[in-house]
Coordinates of C-alpha atoms and ligand atoms in Angstrom, one line a residue:
X11 CA -18.8 11.8 69.8
X12 CA -15.2 12.9 68.6
X13 CA -15.0 12.9 64.9
X14 CA -12.1 12.3 62.5
X15 CA -11.4 15.1 59.8
X16 CA -10.1 14.0 56.6
X17 CA -6.2 13.9 56.5
X18 CA -5.0 16.5 54.2
X19 CA -2.1 16.1 51.7
X20 CA 0.8 17.9 53.1
X21 CA 4.3 16.7 52.4
X22 CA 7.4 18.6 53.4
X23 CA 10.3 17.4 51.3
X24 CA 12.4 14.9 53.0
X25 CA 16.0 15.7 52.3
X26 CA 17.8 13.5 54.7
X27 CA 17.4 9.8 55.3
X28 CA 20.8 8.4 55.9
X29 CA 23.0 8.4 59.0
X30 CA 25.0 11.4 60.0
X31 CA 28.5 10.1 61.0
X32 CA 31.6 12.5 61.1
X33 CA 29.7 15.2 59.4
X34 CA 28.9 13.0 56.3
X35 CA 25.6 11.3 55.3
X36 CA 26.2 7.7 55.0
X37 CA 24.1 4.6 54.2
X38 CA 24.0 1.6 56.4
X39 CA 26.9 -0.9 56.4
X40 CA 24.7 -3.4 54.8
X41 CA 22.5 -1.0 52.8
X42 CA 19.5 -1.8 55.2
X43 CA 16.5 0.5 55.4
X44 CA 13.2 0.8 57.3
X45 CA 10.0 2.4 56.6
X46 CA 8.6 5.3 58.4
X47 CA 4.9 6.3 58.5
X48 CA 2.4 9.1 58.6
X49 CA 0.3 8.0 61.6
X50 CA -2.6 10.0 60.4
X51 CA -3.0 7.9 57.2
X52 CA -0.7 4.7 57.9
X53 CA 1.1 5.6 54.7
X54 CA 5.0 5.2 54.3
X55 CA 6.4 8.6 54.0
X56 CA 10.1 7.5 53.7
X57 CA 12.7 4.8 53.8
X58 CA 15.5 5.5 56.4
X59 CA 18.8 3.9 56.9
X60 CA 18.7 1.2 59.6
X61 CA 21.7 1.2 61.7
X62 CA 23.7 -1.9 62.3
X63 CA 26.4 -2.6 65.0
X64 CA 29.0 -1.6 62.3
X65 CA 27.3 1.7 61.9
X66 CA 27.3 2.3 65.5
X67 CA 31.0 1.5 65.7
X68 CA 31.9 4.0 63.0
X69 CA 29.9 6.5 64.7
X70 CA 31.5 5.8 68.1
X71 CA 34.9 6.1 66.5
X72 CA 34.1 9.4 65.0
X73 CA 32.8 10.6 68.4
X74 CA 36.0 9.3 70.2
X75 CA 38.2 11.1 67.7
X76 CA 36.2 14.3 68.2
X77 CA 36.4 14.3 71.9
X78 CA 40.0 13.4 72.2
X79 CA 41.5 15.5 69.6
X80 CA 40.8 19.1 68.3
X81 CA 39.1 21.1 67.4
X82 CA 36.3 20.1 69.7
X83 CA 38.5 19.3 72.7
X84 CA 40.7 22.4 72.3
X85 CA 37.8 24.8 71.9
X86 CA 37.1 27.5 74.3
X87 CA 34.0 26.8 76.3
X88 CA 32.6 30.2 75.2
X89 CA 32.9 29.0 71.6
X90 CA 30.9 25.8 72.3
X91 CA 28.4 28.2 73.6
X92 CA 28.4 30.3 70.4
X93 CA 27.8 27.1 68.4
X94 CA 24.9 26.2 70.5
X95 CA 23.4 29.8 70.1
X96 CA 24.0 29.4 66.3
X97 CA 22.2 26.1 66.2
X98 CA 19.2 27.6 68.3
X99 CA 19.1 30.4 65.7
X100 CA 19.0 27.9 63.0
X101 CA 16.1 26.0 64.6
X102 CA 14.2 29.3 64.7
X103 CA 14.9 30.0 61.1
X104 CA 13.8 26.4 60.0
X105 CA 11.0 26.2 62.5
X106 CA 8.4 25.6 59.8
X107 CA 10.0 22.8 58.1
X108 CA 10.9 21.2 61.6
X109 CA 7.3 21.5 62.9
X110 CA 5.7 20.3 59.6
X111 CA 7.7 17.2 59.6
X112 CA 7.4 16.6 63.4
X113 CA 3.6 16.5 62.9
X114 CA 3.7 14.4 59.7
X115 CA 5.9 11.8 61.3
X116 CA 4.6 11.7 64.7
X117 CA 1.0 12.7 64.5
X118 CA 1.5 15.7 66.9
X119 CA -0.9 18.6 66.2
X120 CA 0.9 21.3 64.3
X121 CA 0.4 23.8 67.1
X122 CA 2.0 21.3 69.5
X123 CA 4.9 20.8 67.1
X124 CA 5.4 24.6 66.8
X125 CA 5.5 24.8 70.6
X126 CA 7.9 22.0 70.8
X127 CA 10.3 23.4 68.1
X128 CA 10.2 26.9 70.0
X129 CA 11.1 24.9 73.1
X130 CA 13.9 23.2 71.3
X131 CA 15.5 26.5 70.3
X132 CA 15.0 27.8 74.0
X133 CA 16.7 24.7 75.4
X134 CA 19.7 24.9 73.2
X135 CA 19.9 28.8 74.1
X136 CA 19.7 27.9 77.8
X137 CA 22.7 25.4 77.6
X138 CA 24.6 27.7 75.3
X139 CA 24.6 30.2 78.1
X140 CA 25.9 27.3 80.6
X141 CA 28.8 26.3 78.3
X142 CA 31.4 28.8 79.9
X143 CA 29.8 28.7 83.5
X144 CA 30.7 25.0 84.3
X145 CA 33.0 25.7 87.1
X146 CA 35.1 23.8 89.8
X147 CA 35.7 24.9 93.4
X148 CA 38.8 25.4 95.5
X149 CA 38.6 23.2 98.5
X150 CA 40.1 24.1 101.9
X151 CA 41.9 20.8 102.5
X152 CA 44.1 20.0 105.6
X153 CA 47.8 20.5 105.2
X154 CA 49.9 22.6 102.8
X155 CA 48.1 21.8 99.7
X156 CA 46.0 23.5 97.1
X157 CA 43.1 21.4 96.1
X158 CA 40.7 22.3 93.4
X159 CA 38.0 20.4 91.3
X160 CA 37.7 20.4 87.6
X161 CA 34.5 19.5 85.7
X162 CA 35.3 17.7 82.5
X163 CA 33.2 16.0 79.8
X164 CA 32.2 12.3 80.4
X165 CA 33.5 11.6 76.8
X166 CA 31.4 9.8 74.2
X167 CA 27.9 9.8 75.2
X168 CA 25.2 7.4 73.6
X169 CA 21.7 8.9 73.7
X170 CA 18.5 6.9 73.0
X171 CA 15.3 8.8 72.6
X172 CA 11.5 8.0 72.2
X173 CA 8.9 9.2 69.6
X174 CA 6.5 11.2 71.7
X175 CA 8.7 14.4 71.6
X176 CA 11.2 13.6 69.0
X177 CA 12.9 17.1 68.6
X178 CA 12.3 18.2 72.3
X179 CA 13.9 15.0 73.6
X180 CA 16.9 15.5 71.3
X181 CA 17.4 19.0 72.5
X182 CA 17.2 18.1 76.1
X183 CA 20.0 15.6 75.5
X184 CA 22.1 17.7 73.0
X185 CA 22.1 20.9 74.9
X186 CA 23.7 19.9 78.2
X187 CA 26.0 17.1 76.6
X188 CA 27.4 19.6 74.1
X189 CA 27.8 22.6 76.6
X190 CA 29.8 20.2 78.7
X191 CA 32.0 19.3 75.7
X192 CA 31.0 15.6 75.1
X193 CA 30.6 14.0 71.8
X194 CA 27.3 12.4 70.8
X195 CA 26.1 9.3 69.2
X196 CA 22.2 9.6 69.1
X197 CA 19.7 6.9 68.2
X198 CA 16.3 8.5 67.5
X199 CA 13.2 6.5 67.8
X200 CA 12.4 4.2 64.8
X201 CA 8.9 5.6 64.7
X202 CA 10.1 9.3 64.3
X203 CA 13.6 9.3 62.8
X204 CA 13.1 12.4 60.5
X205 CA 13.4 15.6 62.4
X206 CA 16.6 14.6 64.0
X207 CA 18.2 14.4 60.6
X208 CA 17.2 17.9 59.9
X209 CA 18.7 18.8 63.2
X210 CA 21.9 17.0 62.1
X211 CA 22.0 19.1 58.9
X212 CA 21.5 22.4 61.1
X213 CA 24.2 21.3 63.5
X214 CA 26.7 21.1 60.5
X215 CA 25.5 24.4 59.3
X216 CA 26.1 25.9 62.6
X217 CA 29.7 24.8 62.5
X218 CA 29.9 21.8 64.9
X219 CA 33.1 19.9 64.0
X220 CA 33.1 16.3 62.5
X221 CA 32.2 13.7 64.8
X222 CA 30.7 15.8 67.7
X223 CA 27.3 15.0 66.7
X224 CA 26.4 11.7 65.1
X225 CA 23.0 10.2 64.4
X226 CA 22.3 6.6 63.8
X227 CA 18.7 5.7 63.1
X228 CA 17.3 2.2 63.4
X229 CA 15.8 -0.3 65.7
X230 CA 16.2 -0.5 69.4
X231 CA 17.3 -4.1 69.5
X232 CA 20.1 -3.6 66.9
X233 CA 21.3 -0.1 66.7
X234 CA 20.3 0.8 70.3
X235 CA 21.7 -2.4 71.8
X236 CA 24.9 -2.0 69.9
X237 CA 25.4 1.5 71.4
X238 CA 24.6 0.2 75.1
X239 CA 27.3 -2.6 74.8
X240 CA 29.9 -0.6 72.9
X241 CA 33.2 -0.6 75.0
X242 CA 34.1 2.9 74.0
X243 CA 30.8 4.6 74.9
X244 CA 31.2 6.1 78.4
X245 CA 27.5 7.0 79.2
X246 CA 24.1 6.1 78.0
X247 CA 21.2 8.6 78.4
X248 CA 17.9 7.0 77.7
X249 CA 14.2 8.1 77.6
X250 CA 11.5 5.5 77.0
X251 CA 9.9 2.5 78.6
X252 CA 10.8 1.0 82.0
X253 CA 11.3 -2.5 80.5
X254 CA 13.8 -1.1 78.0
X255 CA 15.6 0.7 80.8
X256 CA 15.9 -2.6 82.6
X257 CA 17.4 -4.1 79.4
X258 CA 19.9 -1.3 79.0
X259 CA 20.9 -1.3 82.7
X260 CA 21.9 -5.0 82.2
X261 CA 23.5 -4.3 78.9
X262 CA 25.6 -1.6 80.3
X263 CA 26.7 -3.6 83.3
X264 CA 29.8 -5.2 81.8
X265 CA 31.3 -1.9 80.8
X266 CA 29.8 0.0 83.9
X267 CA 28.8 2.9 81.8
X268 CA 27.1 5.9 83.4
X269 CA 23.4 5.7 82.8
X270 CA 20.6 8.1 83.2
X271 CA 17.0 7.2 82.7
X272 CA 13.8 9.2 82.1
X273 CA 11.0 6.6 82.1
X274 CA 7.3 6.6 82.3
X275 CA 4.7 7.4 84.9
X276 CA 1.2 6.9 86.4
X277 CA 0.9 10.4 87.6
X278 CA -1.7 11.1 90.3
X279 CA -3.6 14.4 89.5
X280 CA -5.6 15.1 92.7
X281 CA -8.8 17.4 92.7
X282 CA -10.1 18.7 96.0
X283 CA -13.6 20.0 96.2
X284 CA -12.3 23.4 97.4
X285 CA -10.5 23.9 94.1
X286 CA -11.5 26.4 91.4
X287 CA -13.6 23.6 89.7
X288 CA -13.6 25.1 86.2
X289 CA -9.9 25.3 86.2
X290 CA -9.4 22.0 87.6
X291 CA -11.6 20.4 85.0
X292 CA -9.6 22.3 82.3
X293 CA -6.4 21.2 84.0
X294 CA -7.4 17.6 84.3
X295 CA -8.4 17.5 80.7
X296 CA -5.1 19.0 79.5
X297 CA -3.4 16.7 82.0
X298 CA -4.4 13.4 80.2
X299 CA -5.4 14.4 76.6
X300 CA -2.4 16.6 75.8
X301 CA -0.7 14.8 72.9
X302 CA -3.3 12.1 73.0
X303 CA -1.9 11.1 76.4
X304 CA 1.4 10.1 74.9
X305 CA 3.3 12.0 77.6
X306 CA 5.4 10.5 80.3
X307 CA 3.8 12.9 82.7
X308 CA 0.2 12.2 81.7
X309 CA -2.2 12.8 84.6
X310 CA -3.6 9.3 84.1
X311 CA -4.9 8.7 87.7
X312 CA -7.3 11.2 88.5
X313 CA -8.1 11.4 92.1
X314 CA -11.5 13.4 92.7
X315 CA -12.9 14.1 96.1
X316 CA -15.9 11.9 96.5
X317 CA -18.4 14.8 97.0
X318 CA -17.3 16.4 93.8
X319 CA -17.1 13.3 91.7
X320 CA -20.4 13.3 89.7
X321 CA -20.3 16.9 88.8
X322 CA -16.4 16.7 87.8
X323 CA -16.9 13.6 85.7
X324 CA -19.9 15.1 84.0
X325 CA -18.0 18.2 83.0
X326 CA -14.9 16.3 82.0
X327 CA -17.0 13.9 79.8
X328 CA -18.7 16.9 78.1
X329 CA -15.3 18.4 77.2
X330 CA -14.0 14.9 76.0
X331 CA -17.0 14.5 73.8
X332 CA -16.4 17.8 72.0
X333 CA -12.7 17.4 71.5
X334 CA -11.8 17.5 67.7
X335 CA -9.7 14.4 66.8
X336 CA -8.3 14.4 63.2
X337 CA -5.7 15.6 60.8
X338 CA -2.8 17.0 62.9
X339 CA -2.0 19.5 60.0
X340 CA -5.3 21.2 60.5
X341 CA -4.9 24.0 63.0
X342 CA -8.4 23.4 64.3
X343 CA -7.6 19.8 65.2
X344 CA -7.1 19.3 69.2
X345 CA -5.9 15.7 69.2
X346 CA -4.0 13.8 66.3
X347 CA -3.4 10.2 65.9
X348 CA -1.5 7.8 68.3
X349 CA 2.0 7.4 66.9
X350 CA 1.6 3.8 65.6
X351 CA -0.7 0.7 65.1
X352 CA 1.1 -0.8 68.0
X353 CA 0.4 2.1 70.4
X354 CA -3.3 2.2 69.2
X355 CA -3.8 -1.6 69.7
X356 CA -2.1 -1.4 73.2
X357 CA -4.6 1.5 74.2
X358 CA -7.6 -0.2 72.8
X359 CA -6.4 -3.4 74.6
X360 CA -6.5 -1.6 78.1
X361 CA -9.9 -0.1 77.2
X362 CA -11.2 -3.6 76.8
X363 CA -9.3 -4.7 79.9
X364 CA -10.8 -1.9 82.0
X365 CA -14.4 -2.9 80.9
X366 CA -13.5 -6.6 81.8
X367 CA -12.2 -5.7 85.1
X368 CA -15.5 -3.8 85.9
X369 CA -14.7 -0.1 85.5
X370 CA -17.4 2.0 84.1
X371 CA -16.7 3.4 80.6
X372 CA -18.1 7.0 80.8
X373 CA -17.2 8.0 77.2
X374 CA -15.0 7.2 74.4
X375 CA -13.0 3.9 74.1
X376 CA -13.4 3.5 70.3
X377 CA -11.0 3.9 67.5
X378 CA -11.9 7.0 65.4
X379 CA -12.4 6.2 61.7
X380 CA -10.7 3.2 59.9
X381 CA -7.8 5.1 58.6
X382 CA -4.7 6.2 60.6
X383 CA -4.4 5.5 64.4
X384 CA -7.1 7.8 66.1
X385 CA -8.4 7.0 69.6
X386 CA -11.3 8.8 71.2
X387 CA -10.7 10.6 74.5
X388 CA -11.7 8.1 77.1
X389 CA -12.8 8.2 80.6
X390 CA -13.3 5.3 83.2
X391 CA -15.2 5.9 86.5
X392 CA -15.5 3.6 89.4
X393 CA -11.9 2.5 88.8
X394 CA -10.2 0.4 91.7
X395 CA -6.6 1.1 92.6
X396 CA -5.5 -2.5 91.7
X397 CA -7.2 -2.6 88.1
X398 CA -4.7 -2.7 85.2
X399 CA -5.9 0.7 83.9
X400 CA -5.1 2.3 87.2
X401 CA -1.6 0.7 87.6
X402 CA -0.1 0.4 84.0
X403 CA 1.1 3.2 81.8
X404 CA -1.3 3.3 78.9
X405 CA 0.3 6.1 77.0
X406 CA -3.0 7.1 75.4
X407 CA -6.0 9.3 76.0
X408 CA -7.5 7.2 78.8
X409 CA -8.0 8.5 82.3
X410 CA -9.0 6.5 85.4
X411 CA -11.3 8.4 88.0
X412 CA -10.4 7.4 91.3
X413 CA -12.6 8.9 94.1
X414 CA -11.1 9.6 97.5
X415 CA -12.6 10.8 100.9
X416 CA -9.7 12.4 102.8
X417 CA -6.1 13.7 102.5
X418 CA -4.4 10.9 104.2
X419 CA -6.2 8.1 102.3
X420 CA -5.5 9.9 99.0
X421 CA -1.8 10.4 99.7
X422 CA -1.1 6.8 100.5
X423 CA -2.9 5.6 97.4
X424 CA -1.2 8.2 95.3
X425 CA 2.2 6.9 96.3
X426 CA 1.3 3.3 95.9
X427 CA 2.9 2.8 92.6
X428 CA 6.4 2.0 91.5
X429 CA 6.4 5.2 89.3
X430 CA 7.2 8.7 90.7
X431 CA 7.5 11.1 87.7
X432 CA 5.0 13.8 88.3
X433 CA 1.9 14.8 90.5
X434 CA -0.5 17.4 90.8
X435 CA -3.0 18.9 93.2
X436 CA -5.8 21.3 92.6
X437 CA -7.0 23.1 95.9
X438 CA -7.3 26.7 97.3
X439 CA -6.0 25.4 100.6
X440 CA -2.2 26.1 101.0
X441 CA -1.8 23.6 103.8
X442 CA -2.9 20.7 101.6
X443 CA -1.1 22.0 98.7
X444 CA 2.3 22.1 100.3
X445 CA 1.7 18.9 102.5
X446 CA 1.0 17.1 99.2
X447 CA 4.0 18.6 97.5
X448 CA 6.4 17.5 100.2
X449 CA 5.1 14.0 100.6
X450 CA 4.1 12.8 97.2
X451 CA 7.0 10.8 95.7
X452 CA 7.5 12.5 92.4
X453 CA 10.2 14.5 90.6
X454 CA 7.7 17.2 89.5
X455 CA 4.7 18.5 91.5
X456 CA 2.3 21.0 90.1
X457 CA -0.1 22.9 92.2
X458 CA -3.2 24.3 90.3
X459 CA -1.5 23.8 87.0
X460 CA -0.2 20.7 84.8
X461 CA 2.4 19.9 82.2
X462 CA 4.4 23.2 82.9
X463 CA 7.8 22.0 82.1
X464 CA 10.7 24.5 81.5
X465 CA 14.2 24.1 80.5
X466 CA 15.4 25.7 83.5
X467 CA 14.0 23.3 86.0
X468 CA 15.2 19.8 86.9
X469 CA 13.0 17.0 85.4
X470 CA 13.2 13.4 86.3
X471 CA 11.7 10.7 88.4
X472 CA 11.6 9.0 91.8
X473 CA 11.5 5.3 92.1
X474 CA 11.1 3.4 88.6
X475 CA 10.5 6.6 86.8
X476 CA 14.2 7.0 86.3
X477 CA 17.7 7.9 87.4
X478 CA 19.0 11.5 87.3
X479 CA 17.6 14.9 86.3
X480 CA 17.5 16.4 83.0
X481 CA 17.0 20.2 82.2
X482 CA 18.3 23.0 84.4
X483 CA 21.6 23.2 86.1
X484 CA 21.1 19.5 87.3
X485 CA 21.7 18.1 83.8
X486 CA 25.3 19.3 83.8
X487 CA 25.9 16.5 86.5
X488 CA 24.8 13.9 83.8
X489 CA 27.4 15.1 81.5
X490 CA 30.5 15.8 83.6
X491 CA 33.1 14.0 85.5
X492 CA 34.3 15.7 88.5
X493 CA 38.2 15.5 89.0
X494 CA 40.1 16.6 92.2
X495 CA 43.5 18.1 91.7
X496 CA 45.9 18.4 94.6
X497 CA 49.1 20.5 94.5
X498 CA 51.8 20.6 97.2
X499 CA 52.8 24.0 98.1
X500 CA 56.4 24.3 99.1
X501 CA 56.9 27.2 101.5
Ligands
NAI609 P1 10.9 1.9 73.9 O1 11.4 2.0 75.3 O2 11.0 0.5 73.4 O3 11.8 3.0 73.0 C1 12.3 4.0 73.3 C2 13.7 4.1 72.5 O4 14.6 3.0 73.1 C3 13.7 3.8 71.0 O5 14.6 4.6 70.4 C4 13.9 2.4 70.9 O6 14.4 2.2 69.6 C5 15.0 2.2 71.9 N1 15.1 0.8 72.4 C6 14.2 -0.2 72.2 N2 14.7 -1.3 72.8 C7 16.1 -1.1 73.0 C8 17.2 -2.0 73.5 N3 17.0 -3.2 73.7 N4 18.3 -1.3 73.6 C9 18.5 0.0 73.3 N5 17.6 0.8 72.9 C10 16.4 0.2 72.7 O7 9.4 2.4 74.0 P2 8.3 2.1 72.7 O8 8.4 0.5 72.4 O9 8.4 3.0 71.7 O10 7.0 2.3 73.5 C11 6.4 1.3 74.4 C12 5.9 2.1 75.6 O11 6.9 2.7 76.3 C13 4.8 3.2 75.5 O12 3.5 2.7 75.3 C14 5.0 3.9 76.7 O13 4.3 3.4 77.7 C15 6.5 4.0 77.0 N6 7.1 5.2 76.5 C16 7.5 6.1 77.4 C17 8.2 7.2 77.0 C18 8.5 8.3 78.0 O14 8.6 9.5 77.5 N7 8.8 8.0 79.3 C19 8.4 7.6 75.7 C20 8.1 6.4 74.7 C21 7.4 5.3 75.3
MG610 MG1 9.9 -0.8 72.5

């Protein structure tokens, strides 16, 4: 049985709680604040300014000034790159503060937070390198003309991010937006507002001009919604729930903003009996339990070839029972709390529903302890494709084992979902691996590995898992407008 270790006292000083607008820390227009929690204890750790429509408007005006007038819009592209490089260096130099606060506020294990923060620096460095390589083309048009294309910033971009990878999601959105010369108004998740504010402090220290990066914390329904409907915001980039994306799609319709979405998933992780079984067990375990299942790419539908099923489930259950669930600040902990009471309740609700609908609970399914929001690593076997635990994104440490007999049947079932974010296959047979990679409908496919995400490779979803691709060169498309210039050449 998973055990809860006692939460330790560990409180990095919280220096910033206000909005960052025009390189100044400002309180909300109405003085409003909201509480943010330590999910390992349920205790309040800070009160943070709660953004209003007026705060969003102020931030958008600052961003508009930055993007229309100097120094930002006059700055050489190489100098934008230098600022991003500087910010990446400052992230490395402040990695301890950032990762401690990330773990305190989100419940991520300290090791995971350290990995995330190193990833933040890498992402910013990667896009720093892009800043002066965003090029147009000359186009061989008919007639006596010179035609060329320019790639220009979209303008003021609104960025709305979730709580599962607070700092990493910020970097994925800041990196390409800044490399391309946009100005940002970001609304971090209300569950995890704190590390973004440190990033704001570091951005000022790096030397980003006033108004280029603005941070307004607060609720989705108020601050987030005001950003989506603001007539002077050119684009919204969003990561979060499908239902929220639908609201945003409607909210941005009147102003026809550009939008990009990175949403959820119900990713099929497929194990063939010809795989290296120990690697596959390890991989399936990591696929679902990494960050307590709070990953958009979580391998939550575990397709196991029927003849391997009993052995595989037994091995997976043994590992699940031995997982150390507890204080995220303790380096020995393998799984911290879920981010909030709401998320814990949602997960436990799905466990109850799975049992009610007739799936077999192999292990887990309980809250761990009575303090904080911990949930046991959970396995359901005998799951039918149409059960809620097999169709819905649970966003917790709950895996559904779905046995299959042959490739074609598995593929049809793997694709029978409105999601399409990630997929994986474990096999030594290269034909099966490549046929699956080609035919599965997902933006990312892993062969004999899982959760390998790198800032250099495009990331995003098919179907209702999203629009557009973040990371890699692809993200530059999200943050540039393409302009055609045609010049008459008089001979
Ligand atoms: P959410 O989609 O409500 O929140 C994500 C962000 O959107 C937050 O910053 C939130 O304040 C903002 N937001 C919410 N309503 C908004 C609105 N009307 N207009 C503008 N912005 C708005 O997700 P939530 O409620 O935190 O989590 C619910 C579920 O969403 C999770 O259980 C999980 O299934 C899924 N989720 C998926 C994520 C992913 O990485 N794809 C990340 C977080 C949650
Ligand atoms: Mg929500």
